Amino acid sequence: MFLNENDLYEIRLNTHWEWVDKFIVIEAGETHTGLKKPFNFDKERFERYSEKLIYVTFDSFEDEMAKYPQLLDYTATVDRGPNMASKDWTRDHFQFNYIVKVLSDVGARPEDQVYISCLDELVKPDAISAVLPLFSDNQTYNGFRPLVNFRYTLYAYKLNLLHKTWENHYAGLFTEVGNFDKMLPATIRDRDFKTHHPVENAGWHFTFLDKTDGEMVLEKQRSWAHSRDVYPGQKTKFDNSTKEEALERFFSDYSVTVVDITKDTHPPYVVDNLDKFQEFIFKK
């Protein structure tokens, strides 16, 4: 799912390039909170990657959900109660599940393998090599083919601000397309459903990556499905009206430590292109 992360997507493309056959990007003309937004994916910037890119857009969640109700299961539409904005989460689930429609459109087979994740979750190629043997036979687990997560080192706001080490954080999903006939991907994510233990030290998660002084944090806080989640003693992220308020809320949610950027800690493409990504490096 794409919001405005062109720089981060360049890192992802180059990190995953050698083992991915097709990259699917889905961008909506609205945020998960229902705000209108432009299509921000930089087609010209990514022209040199076009042989592997599938870029798909839709304008309106309501219109698109009416066309493809099969992408909205109970988990996507259930009333989540007073502390979560159910319509926002329905939009989130629908866009995440839209990958199923696109996979069908491009002729994906049930046995095709797919890494599906939020855009900011980058997996190491050797972590993929570690899970491939699980798919070498026809074994199923309660009727499902393997569903595997990854443990990521979590950075927040800038490339060199560490929030969590990989021991404490996992995300992403590697599986086969055929599993989505049994359970939609957003529901797999929501229910934390997996058949195996996560792969350790498997990659990087760069949440809220921002090359400004808070404008991108503010935009995400007003855009994603968590924006209206209510936490005791805190206002919702959606209520932030300035970048200063957005950063204040952000750093109340994410404690960070400044770390060095090395080949042991970050994607090689970042280490080899530090000049390009200077705006994403915390220096104060």
Tab-separated table of C-alpha atoms in Angstrom, residues 2 5-16 45-46 48-49 119 122 269 273 276-277:
chain	number	residue	atom	x	y	z
A	2	PHE	CA	1.446	3.361	-1.045
A	5	GLU	CA	7.086	6.828	0.404
A	6	ASN	CA	9.037	7.206	-2.861
A	7	ASP	CA	12.449	7.314	-1.183
A	8	LEU	CA	11.734	4.320	1.002
A	9	TYR	CA	10.330	2.432	-1.959
A	10	GLU	CA	13.590	2.951	-3.836
A	11	ILE	CA	15.367	1.271	-0.918
A	12	ARG	CA	12.857	-1.582	-0.932
A	13	LEU	CA	13.142	-2.147	-4.680
A	14	ASN	CA	16.907	-2.391	-4.545
A	15	THR	CA	16.892	-4.559	-1.438
A	16	HIS	CA	14.437	-7.075	-2.935
A	45	ARG	CA	11.643	8.039	-10.905
A	46	PHE	CA	10.834	4.331	-11.101
A	48	ARG	CA	14.090	2.082	-14.825
A	49	TYR	CA	12.420	-0.546	-12.636
A	119	LEU	CA	5.793	-0.884	2.296
A	122	LEU	CA	12.062	-4.813	4.175
A	269	TYR	CA	21.558	0.145	-0.590
A	273	ASN	CA	23.998	5.734	-0.911
A	276	LYS	CA	21.302	10.411	-1.308
A	277	PHE	CA	19.545	9.781	1.999
